[in-house]
XYZ file of C-alpha atoms in Angstrom:
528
model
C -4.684 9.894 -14.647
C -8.811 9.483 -14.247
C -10.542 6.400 -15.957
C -13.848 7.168 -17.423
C -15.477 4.925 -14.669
C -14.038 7.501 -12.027
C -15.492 10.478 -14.304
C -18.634 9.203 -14.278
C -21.935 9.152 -11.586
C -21.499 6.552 -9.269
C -24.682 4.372 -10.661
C -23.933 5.083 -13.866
C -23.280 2.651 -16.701
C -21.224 1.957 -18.983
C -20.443 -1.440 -21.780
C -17.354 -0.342 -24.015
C -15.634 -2.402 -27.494
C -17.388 -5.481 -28.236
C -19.612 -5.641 -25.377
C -21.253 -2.905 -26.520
C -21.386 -3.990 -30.483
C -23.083 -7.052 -29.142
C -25.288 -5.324 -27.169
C -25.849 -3.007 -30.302
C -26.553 -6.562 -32.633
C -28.801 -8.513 -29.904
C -30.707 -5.536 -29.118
C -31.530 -4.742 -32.980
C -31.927 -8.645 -34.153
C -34.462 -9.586 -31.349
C -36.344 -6.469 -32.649
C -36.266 -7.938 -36.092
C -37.297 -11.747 -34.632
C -39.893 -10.168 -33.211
C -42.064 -8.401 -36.628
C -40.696 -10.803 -38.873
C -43.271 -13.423 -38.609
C -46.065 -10.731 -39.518
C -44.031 -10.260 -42.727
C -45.880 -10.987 -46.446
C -49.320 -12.202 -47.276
C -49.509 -15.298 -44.404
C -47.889 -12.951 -42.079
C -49.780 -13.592 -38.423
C -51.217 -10.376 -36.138
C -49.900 -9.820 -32.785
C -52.047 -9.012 -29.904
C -50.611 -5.827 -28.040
C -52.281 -5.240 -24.923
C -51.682 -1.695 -22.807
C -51.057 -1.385 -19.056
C -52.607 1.314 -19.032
C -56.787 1.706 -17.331
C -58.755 -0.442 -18.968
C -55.987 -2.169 -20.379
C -57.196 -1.548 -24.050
C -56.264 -4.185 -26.707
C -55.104 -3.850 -30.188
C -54.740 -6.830 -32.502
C -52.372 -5.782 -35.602
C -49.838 -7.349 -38.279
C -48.765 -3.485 -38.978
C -44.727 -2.954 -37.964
C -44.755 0.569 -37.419
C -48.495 0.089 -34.628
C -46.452 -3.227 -32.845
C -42.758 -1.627 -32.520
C -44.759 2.086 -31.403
C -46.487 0.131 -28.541
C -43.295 -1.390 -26.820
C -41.234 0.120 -24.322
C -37.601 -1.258 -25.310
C -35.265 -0.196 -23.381
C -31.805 -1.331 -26.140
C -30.786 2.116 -27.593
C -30.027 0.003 -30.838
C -33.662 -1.227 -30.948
C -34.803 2.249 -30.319
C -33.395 3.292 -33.925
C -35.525 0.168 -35.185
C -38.385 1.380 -34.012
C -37.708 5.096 -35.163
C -37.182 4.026 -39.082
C -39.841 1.744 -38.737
C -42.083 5.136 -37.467
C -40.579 7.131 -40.386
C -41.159 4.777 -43.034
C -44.434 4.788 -42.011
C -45.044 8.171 -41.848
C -42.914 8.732 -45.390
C -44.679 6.123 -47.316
C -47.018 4.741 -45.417
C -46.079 0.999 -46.404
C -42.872 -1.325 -45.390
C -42.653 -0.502 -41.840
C -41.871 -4.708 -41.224
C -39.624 -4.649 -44.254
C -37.479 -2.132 -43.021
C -36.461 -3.339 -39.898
C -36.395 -7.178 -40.504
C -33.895 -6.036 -43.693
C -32.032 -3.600 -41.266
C -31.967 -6.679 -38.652
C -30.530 -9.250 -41.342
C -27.886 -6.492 -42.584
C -27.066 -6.357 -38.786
C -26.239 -10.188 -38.255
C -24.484 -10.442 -41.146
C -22.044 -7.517 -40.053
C -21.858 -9.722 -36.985
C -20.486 -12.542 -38.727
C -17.733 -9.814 -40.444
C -17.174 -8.440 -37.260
C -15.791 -11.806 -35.647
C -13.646 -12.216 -38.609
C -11.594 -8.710 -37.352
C -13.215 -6.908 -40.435
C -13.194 -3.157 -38.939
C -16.943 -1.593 -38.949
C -15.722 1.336 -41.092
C -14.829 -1.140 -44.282
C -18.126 -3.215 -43.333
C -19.874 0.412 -43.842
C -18.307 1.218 -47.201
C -19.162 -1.849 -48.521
C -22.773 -1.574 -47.429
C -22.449 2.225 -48.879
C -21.677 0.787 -52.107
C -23.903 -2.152 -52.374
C -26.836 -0.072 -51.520
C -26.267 2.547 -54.157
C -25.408 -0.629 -56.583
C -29.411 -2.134 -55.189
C -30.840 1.425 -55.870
C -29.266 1.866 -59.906
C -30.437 -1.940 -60.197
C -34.173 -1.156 -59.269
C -34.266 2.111 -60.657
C -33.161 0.353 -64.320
C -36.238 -2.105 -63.804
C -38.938 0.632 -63.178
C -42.100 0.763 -65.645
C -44.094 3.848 -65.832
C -47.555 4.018 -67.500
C -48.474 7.675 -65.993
C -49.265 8.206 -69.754
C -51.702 5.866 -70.010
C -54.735 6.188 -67.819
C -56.426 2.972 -67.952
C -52.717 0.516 -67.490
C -51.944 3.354 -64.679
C -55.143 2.853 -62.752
C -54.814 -0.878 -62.974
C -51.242 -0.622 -61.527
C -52.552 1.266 -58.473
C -55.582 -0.915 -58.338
C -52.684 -4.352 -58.353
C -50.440 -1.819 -56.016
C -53.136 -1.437 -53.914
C -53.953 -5.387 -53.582
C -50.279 -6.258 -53.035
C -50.471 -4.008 -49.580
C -53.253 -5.200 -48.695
C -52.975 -9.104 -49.102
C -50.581 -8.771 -45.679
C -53.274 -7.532 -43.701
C -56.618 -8.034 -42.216
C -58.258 -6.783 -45.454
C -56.931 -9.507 -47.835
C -59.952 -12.074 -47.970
C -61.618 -8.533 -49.821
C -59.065 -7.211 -51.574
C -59.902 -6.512 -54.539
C -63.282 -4.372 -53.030
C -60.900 -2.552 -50.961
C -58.069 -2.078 -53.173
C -60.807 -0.286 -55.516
C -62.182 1.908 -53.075
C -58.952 2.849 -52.247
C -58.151 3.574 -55.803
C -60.854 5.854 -56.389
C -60.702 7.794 -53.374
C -56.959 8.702 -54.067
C -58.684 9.492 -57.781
C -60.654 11.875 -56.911
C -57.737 14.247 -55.048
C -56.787 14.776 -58.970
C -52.855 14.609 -57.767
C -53.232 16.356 -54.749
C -51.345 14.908 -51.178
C -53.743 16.398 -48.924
C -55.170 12.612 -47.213
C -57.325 15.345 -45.062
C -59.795 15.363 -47.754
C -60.208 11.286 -47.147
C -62.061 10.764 -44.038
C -62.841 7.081 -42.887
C -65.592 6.688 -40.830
C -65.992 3.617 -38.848
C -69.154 1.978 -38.013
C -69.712 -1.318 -35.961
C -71.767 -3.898 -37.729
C -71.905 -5.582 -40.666
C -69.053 -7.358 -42.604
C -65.830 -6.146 -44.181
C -67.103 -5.916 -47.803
C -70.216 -4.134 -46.966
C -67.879 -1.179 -46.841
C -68.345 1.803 -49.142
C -67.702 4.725 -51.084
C -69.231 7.894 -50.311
C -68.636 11.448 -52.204
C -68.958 13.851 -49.843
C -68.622 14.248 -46.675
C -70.125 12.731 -43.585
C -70.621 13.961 -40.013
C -71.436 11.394 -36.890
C -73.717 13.902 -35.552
C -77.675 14.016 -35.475
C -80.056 17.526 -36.080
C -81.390 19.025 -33.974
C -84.955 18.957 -32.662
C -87.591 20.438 -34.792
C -85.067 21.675 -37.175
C -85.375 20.737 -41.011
C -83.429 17.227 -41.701
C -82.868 18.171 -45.545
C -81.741 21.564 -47.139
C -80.689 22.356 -50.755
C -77.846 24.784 -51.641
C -76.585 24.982 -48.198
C -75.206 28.009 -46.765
C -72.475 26.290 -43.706
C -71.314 28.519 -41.014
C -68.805 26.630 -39.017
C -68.299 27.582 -35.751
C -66.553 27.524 -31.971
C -68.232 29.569 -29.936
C -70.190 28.846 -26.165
C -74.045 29.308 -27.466
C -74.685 27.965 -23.801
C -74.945 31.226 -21.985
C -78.745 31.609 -21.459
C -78.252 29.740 -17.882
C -76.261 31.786 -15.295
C -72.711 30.929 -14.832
C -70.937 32.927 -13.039
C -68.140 30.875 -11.236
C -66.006 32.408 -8.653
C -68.085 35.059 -7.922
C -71.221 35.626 -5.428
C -74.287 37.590 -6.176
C -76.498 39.156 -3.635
C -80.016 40.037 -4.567
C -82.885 40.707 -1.951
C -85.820 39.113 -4.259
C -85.864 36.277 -6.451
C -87.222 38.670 -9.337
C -83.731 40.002 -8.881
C -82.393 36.762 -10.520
C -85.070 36.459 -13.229
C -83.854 40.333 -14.333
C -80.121 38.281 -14.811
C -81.718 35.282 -16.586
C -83.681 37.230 -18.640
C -79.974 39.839 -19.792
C -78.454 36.566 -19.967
C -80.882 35.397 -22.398
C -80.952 38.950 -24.185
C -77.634 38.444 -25.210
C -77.965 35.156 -26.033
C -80.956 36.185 -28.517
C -78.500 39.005 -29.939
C -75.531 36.488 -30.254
C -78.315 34.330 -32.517
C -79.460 36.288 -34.850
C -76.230 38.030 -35.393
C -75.074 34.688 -36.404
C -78.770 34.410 -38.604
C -77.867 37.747 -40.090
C -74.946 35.729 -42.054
C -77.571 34.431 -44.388
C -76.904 31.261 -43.729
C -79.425 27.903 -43.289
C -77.071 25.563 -41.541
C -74.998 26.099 -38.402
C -72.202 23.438 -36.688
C -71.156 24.423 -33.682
C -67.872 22.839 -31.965
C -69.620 23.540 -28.824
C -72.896 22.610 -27.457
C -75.725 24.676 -27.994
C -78.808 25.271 -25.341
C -82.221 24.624 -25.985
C -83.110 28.241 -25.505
C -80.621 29.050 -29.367
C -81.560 25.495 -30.782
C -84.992 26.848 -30.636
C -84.282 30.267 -32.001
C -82.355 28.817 -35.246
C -85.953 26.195 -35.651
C -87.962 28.997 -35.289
C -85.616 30.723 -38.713
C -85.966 27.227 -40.194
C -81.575 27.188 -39.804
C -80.167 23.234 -39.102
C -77.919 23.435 -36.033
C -75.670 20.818 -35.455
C -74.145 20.709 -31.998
C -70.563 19.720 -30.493
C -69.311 18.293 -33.543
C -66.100 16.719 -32.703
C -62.638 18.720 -33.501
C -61.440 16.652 -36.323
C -64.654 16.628 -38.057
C -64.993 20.585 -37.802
C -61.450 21.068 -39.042
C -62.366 18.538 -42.043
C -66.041 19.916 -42.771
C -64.430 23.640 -43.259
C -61.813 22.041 -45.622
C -64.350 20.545 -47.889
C -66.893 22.790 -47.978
C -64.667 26.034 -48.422
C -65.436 27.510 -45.060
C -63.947 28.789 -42.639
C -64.003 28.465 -38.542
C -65.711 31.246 -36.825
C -65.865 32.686 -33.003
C -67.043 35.921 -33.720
C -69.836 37.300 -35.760
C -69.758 41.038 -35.421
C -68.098 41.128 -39.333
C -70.432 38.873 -41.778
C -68.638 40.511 -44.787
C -65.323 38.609 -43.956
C -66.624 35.471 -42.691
C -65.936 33.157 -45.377
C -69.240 30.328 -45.018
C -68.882 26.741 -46.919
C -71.101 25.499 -49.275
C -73.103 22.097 -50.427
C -75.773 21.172 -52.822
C -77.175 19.100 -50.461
C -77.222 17.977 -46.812
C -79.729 15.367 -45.485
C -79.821 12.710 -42.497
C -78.876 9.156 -43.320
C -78.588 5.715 -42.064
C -75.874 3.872 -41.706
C -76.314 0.211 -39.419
C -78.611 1.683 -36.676
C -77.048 5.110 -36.326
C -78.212 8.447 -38.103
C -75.371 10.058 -39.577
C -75.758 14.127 -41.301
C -74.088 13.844 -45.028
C -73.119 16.550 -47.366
C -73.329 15.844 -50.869
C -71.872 18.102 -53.815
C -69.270 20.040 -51.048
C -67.103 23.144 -52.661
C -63.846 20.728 -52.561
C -64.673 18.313 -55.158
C -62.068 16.035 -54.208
C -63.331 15.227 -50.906
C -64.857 11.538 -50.190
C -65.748 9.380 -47.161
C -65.002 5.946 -46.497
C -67.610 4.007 -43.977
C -66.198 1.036 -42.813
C -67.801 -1.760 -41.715
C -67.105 -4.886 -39.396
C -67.676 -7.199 -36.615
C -66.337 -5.326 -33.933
C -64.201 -2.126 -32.978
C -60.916 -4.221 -32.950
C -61.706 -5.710 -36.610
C -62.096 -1.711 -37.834
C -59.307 -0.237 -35.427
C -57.204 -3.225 -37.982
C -58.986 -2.283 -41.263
C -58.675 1.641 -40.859
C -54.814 0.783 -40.417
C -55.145 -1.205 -43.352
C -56.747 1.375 -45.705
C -55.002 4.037 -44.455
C -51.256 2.444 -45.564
C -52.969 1.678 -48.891
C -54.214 4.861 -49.247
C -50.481 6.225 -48.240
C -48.729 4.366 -51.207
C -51.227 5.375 -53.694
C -50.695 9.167 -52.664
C -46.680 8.452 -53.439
C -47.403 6.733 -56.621
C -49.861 9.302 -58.080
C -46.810 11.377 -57.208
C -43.832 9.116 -58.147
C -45.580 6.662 -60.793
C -42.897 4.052 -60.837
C -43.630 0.806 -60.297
C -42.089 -2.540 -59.883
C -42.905 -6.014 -59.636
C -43.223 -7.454 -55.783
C -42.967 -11.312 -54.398
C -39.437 -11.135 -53.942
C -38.586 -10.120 -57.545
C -37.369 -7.014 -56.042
C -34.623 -8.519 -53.847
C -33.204 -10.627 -55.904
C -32.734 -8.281 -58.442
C -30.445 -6.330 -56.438
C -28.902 -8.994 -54.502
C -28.055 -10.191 -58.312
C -26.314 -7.088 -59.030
C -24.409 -6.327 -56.105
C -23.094 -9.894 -56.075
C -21.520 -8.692 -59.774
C -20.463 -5.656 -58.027
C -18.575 -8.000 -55.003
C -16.769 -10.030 -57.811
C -15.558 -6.603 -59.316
C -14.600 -5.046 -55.890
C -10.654 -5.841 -55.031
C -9.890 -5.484 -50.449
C -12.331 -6.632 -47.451
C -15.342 -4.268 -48.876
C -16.099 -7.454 -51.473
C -17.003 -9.520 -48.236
C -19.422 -6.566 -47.092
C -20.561 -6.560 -50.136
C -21.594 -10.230 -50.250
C -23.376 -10.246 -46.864
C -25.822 -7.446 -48.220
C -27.143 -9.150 -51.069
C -27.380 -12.065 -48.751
C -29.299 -9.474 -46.290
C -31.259 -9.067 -48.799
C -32.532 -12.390 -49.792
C -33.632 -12.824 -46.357
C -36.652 -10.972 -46.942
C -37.710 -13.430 -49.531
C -36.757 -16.392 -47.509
C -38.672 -14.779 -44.446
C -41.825 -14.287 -46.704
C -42.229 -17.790 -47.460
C -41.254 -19.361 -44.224
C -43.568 -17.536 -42.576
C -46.464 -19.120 -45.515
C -44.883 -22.577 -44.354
C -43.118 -23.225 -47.485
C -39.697 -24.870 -47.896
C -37.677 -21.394 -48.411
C -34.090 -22.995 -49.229
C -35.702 -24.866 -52.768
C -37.941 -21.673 -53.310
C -34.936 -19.149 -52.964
C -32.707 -21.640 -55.108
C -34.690 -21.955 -57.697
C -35.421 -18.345 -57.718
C -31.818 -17.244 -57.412
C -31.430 -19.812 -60.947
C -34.268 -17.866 -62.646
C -32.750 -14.316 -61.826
C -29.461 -15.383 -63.561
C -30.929 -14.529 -66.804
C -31.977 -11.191 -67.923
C -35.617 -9.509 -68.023
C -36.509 -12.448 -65.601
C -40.608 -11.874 -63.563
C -39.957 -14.220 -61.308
C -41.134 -14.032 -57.526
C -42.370 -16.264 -54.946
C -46.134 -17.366 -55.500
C -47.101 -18.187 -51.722
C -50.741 -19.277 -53.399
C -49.610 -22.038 -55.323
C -45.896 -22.442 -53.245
C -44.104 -22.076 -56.551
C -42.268 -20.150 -58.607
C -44.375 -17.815 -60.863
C -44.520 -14.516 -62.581
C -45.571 -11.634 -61.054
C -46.751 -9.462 -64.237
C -49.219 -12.313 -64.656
C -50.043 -12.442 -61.136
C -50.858 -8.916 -60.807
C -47.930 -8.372 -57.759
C -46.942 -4.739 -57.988
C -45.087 -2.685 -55.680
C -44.370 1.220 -55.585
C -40.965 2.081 -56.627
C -40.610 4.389 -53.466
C -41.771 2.220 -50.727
C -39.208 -0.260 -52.099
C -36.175 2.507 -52.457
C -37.145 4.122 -49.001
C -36.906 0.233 -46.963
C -33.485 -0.078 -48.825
C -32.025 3.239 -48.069
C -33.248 3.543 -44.230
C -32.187 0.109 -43.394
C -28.694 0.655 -44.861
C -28.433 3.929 -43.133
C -29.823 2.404 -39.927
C -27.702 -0.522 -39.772
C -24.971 2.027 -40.488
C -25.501 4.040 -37.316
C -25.507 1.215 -35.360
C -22.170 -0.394 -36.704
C -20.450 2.323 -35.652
C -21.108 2.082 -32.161
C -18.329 1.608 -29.741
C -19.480 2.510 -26.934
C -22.932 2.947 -24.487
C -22.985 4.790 -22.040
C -26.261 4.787 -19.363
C -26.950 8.051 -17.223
C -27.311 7.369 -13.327
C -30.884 7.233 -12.515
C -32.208 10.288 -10.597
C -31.906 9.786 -7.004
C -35.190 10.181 -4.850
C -34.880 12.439 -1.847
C -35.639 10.896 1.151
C -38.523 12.789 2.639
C -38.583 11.536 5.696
């Protein structure tokens, strides 16, 4: 009878049983070990530098930006770095969470493991505890959507708690209500198009701002006016560089340079047609994704109509949202081109560059965020920042459920499925006890990484949570103990559910591994 080995390519590979669980564990645990030290408010930043030309560098503490960049080549890790991708794309926040939680979950099934516990009951228990975690936090949740004032000071604390892990803490609270404001102003709304950060070297941090509107990183043209009320916007991709002949591919034979002057001068015929076709909208301010000639430039200065040239993709896209517009390649139908509209457009400075802004655009909801900084690394860092805050804001407009953070979270629900272990008769309750103690890891992690001494800390915590309608959390600050309603440490209510659920289901899919098997690597011909 065959063996798998003879089934298989000659080079291929394959680890079977308990080589390949432990492959499964070491591969997902050194994963873990290796975000876990950029976890909570004294997290550190790693430096992640590319092989690629110019071997670009990125300094960041965010999970989901560090585990993207490596090339792992564990097929355990690989489902690290994929919930660490989704949570970050789902909720923006909790991308180190996830996996370091998924990682302790992971080493505690180890231990099981060793004591012959099959990975099936290990998996029921964690089934179980995790649904015990989610009633647990669910029962703690506050909700002030009702009131306006306590809910904006929830996001505004929500806000701060995300951001005291990264690069932006030392301004937090400038940041946390900029980001507050700007989520505001989409009145409910999940579209994050309408928020567009714009990122200027120069400066420091907390000169950042607030800008309503929107703003383009483009300059007007020459002789054109720099300021126009009650704009008419035609946005555009279309060539407007055809007054030059280009004809590639194909030769032209004329016996007399006055020959080629009669094809310039068609060329530029049509490219005077093309232009006032385009003036015939009505309109007194064009952007064009493409470039546009000086021959056309001069044409819409001579109608007194701001053209804007080879504004970038993203910016077009954006600038049609907000100002109700609509891209346009062909003009031959002005009834049905739909053009945006502004109160106001007008060049401005920002540092040394001139920027074009739109003020009072058709989508009232639309805003800009310049950020400022000491260098492009520093504002790579703080747009990564901003933009996770600005995530968990969007799902707690949405889902206004909040809880307490510092650790009060985890040792809620560690509390609870302990009670649910001591209930649970068969081999599940010892499943059950290595999640909650999964779970205060995180807690443990948070202040060993702020140099504290984690085993009194988590003691004294686990003491305080023994009694009901206990605040406590971890005050990395002072080092102590404290309460996190009076320290302002909120977190979402989805970030928190989404870490727990993806990190059970993760460590799950890993447990039940028996097997890995390795394709043969594609043999190169021999050419020679």
């Amino acid at each position: 009878m065959a063996t798998t080995g003879e089934l298989i390519k000659a080079d291929a590979m394959e680890e079977k049983g308990e080589r390949a669980r432990m492959a499964s564990f070491i591969g997902a645990m050194a994963i873990a070990d290796l975000v876990k030290s950029t976890l909570g408010p004294k997290g550190m930043d790693k430096i992640l530098q590319s092989t690629g030309r110019g071997h670009s560098v990125t300094v960041t503490n965010d999970g989901a930006t560090i585990l993207k960049s490596l090339h792992v080549d564990n097929p355990a890790a690989k489902v690290l770095v994929d919930i660490s991708k989704v949570q970050d794309d789902e909720v923006g926040d909790g991308t180190t969470s996830v996996v370091v939680l998924a990682g302790e979950l992971l080493r505690e099934a180890e231990k099981l493991v060793a004591l012959k516990i099959h990975p099936m009951t290990i998996i029921a228990g964690y089934r179980m505890a995790a649904e015990a975690a989610r009633s647990a936090l669910e029962a703690a949740v506050r909700d002030n959507r009702d009131d306006f004032e306590k809910f904006r000071s929830d996001l505004v604390n929500i806000a701060m708690t995300t951001l005291s892990s990264k690069i932006l803490s030392q301004d937090k609270v400038h940041f946390a209500n900029l980001a507050v404001d700007a989520v505001l102003r989409l009145k409910g709304s999940s579209n994050m198009e309408a928020i567009q950060i714009i990122k200027k070297c120069g400066g420091a941090l907390k000169d950042s701002f607030l800008d309503e509107g929107f703003i383009l990183d483009k300059k007007i043209g020459v002789g054109q006016p720099k300021r126009i009320e009650n704009a008419k916007i035609l946005v555009a991709n279309t060539a407007m560089d055809t007054d030059k002949v280009k004809i590639y591919g194909a030769r032209v034979r004329v016996d007399s340079m006055s020959k080629v002057a009669d094809i310039e001068a068609a060329e530029k015929i049509k490219m005077r047609n093309k232009v006032d076709k385009i003036i015939g909208h009505g309109i007194n301010c064009f952007v064009n994704r493409q470039l546009i000639y000086n021959y056309p430039e001069e044409l819409f200065a001579d109608a007194g109509i701001m053209a804007i040239e080879h504004a970038d993709f993203d910016g077009i896209e954006r600038l049609a949202l907000v100002t109700g517009g609509e891209i346009t390649s062909t003009f031959n139908d002005p009834e049905n081109v739909k053009l945006g509209h502004c109160k106001l457009i007008e060049e401005i400075m920002i540092g040394e560059d001139k920027l074009i802004h739109f003020s009072g655009v058709a989508m009232g909801r639309a805003c800009t965020i310049v950020l400022r900084g000491a260098s492009s690394h520093v504002l790579d860092e703080a747009e990564r920042s901003l933009h996770d805050a600005l995530c968990v804001l969007v799902q707690t407009v949405q889902d206004s459920r909040v809880i307490w953070g510092g650790g009060w979270p985890e040792f809620l629900m560690s509390r609870r499925v302990e009670e649910l272990g001591r209930k649970t008769p068969g081999k599940k309750s010892l499943a059950i006890d290595a999640f909650a103690t999964a779970l205060r890891a995180i807690p443990t992690i948070i202040a060993d990484n702020a140099g504290l001494d984690s085993a009194d800390l988590v003691s004294q915590l686990r003491a305080a949570h023994s009694a009901d309608g206990c605040r406590s959390g971890i005050d990395i600050i002072s080092g102590k103990v404290g309460d996190m309603e009076k320290l302002g440490i909120y977190e979402a209510f989805k970030v928190k559910q989404a870490v727990l659920m993806s990190a059970t289901e993760a460590s799950e899919m890993i447990l039940r591994v028996d097997e890995i098997i390795k394709c043969a690597p594609r043999q190169r011909e021999d050419r020679m």
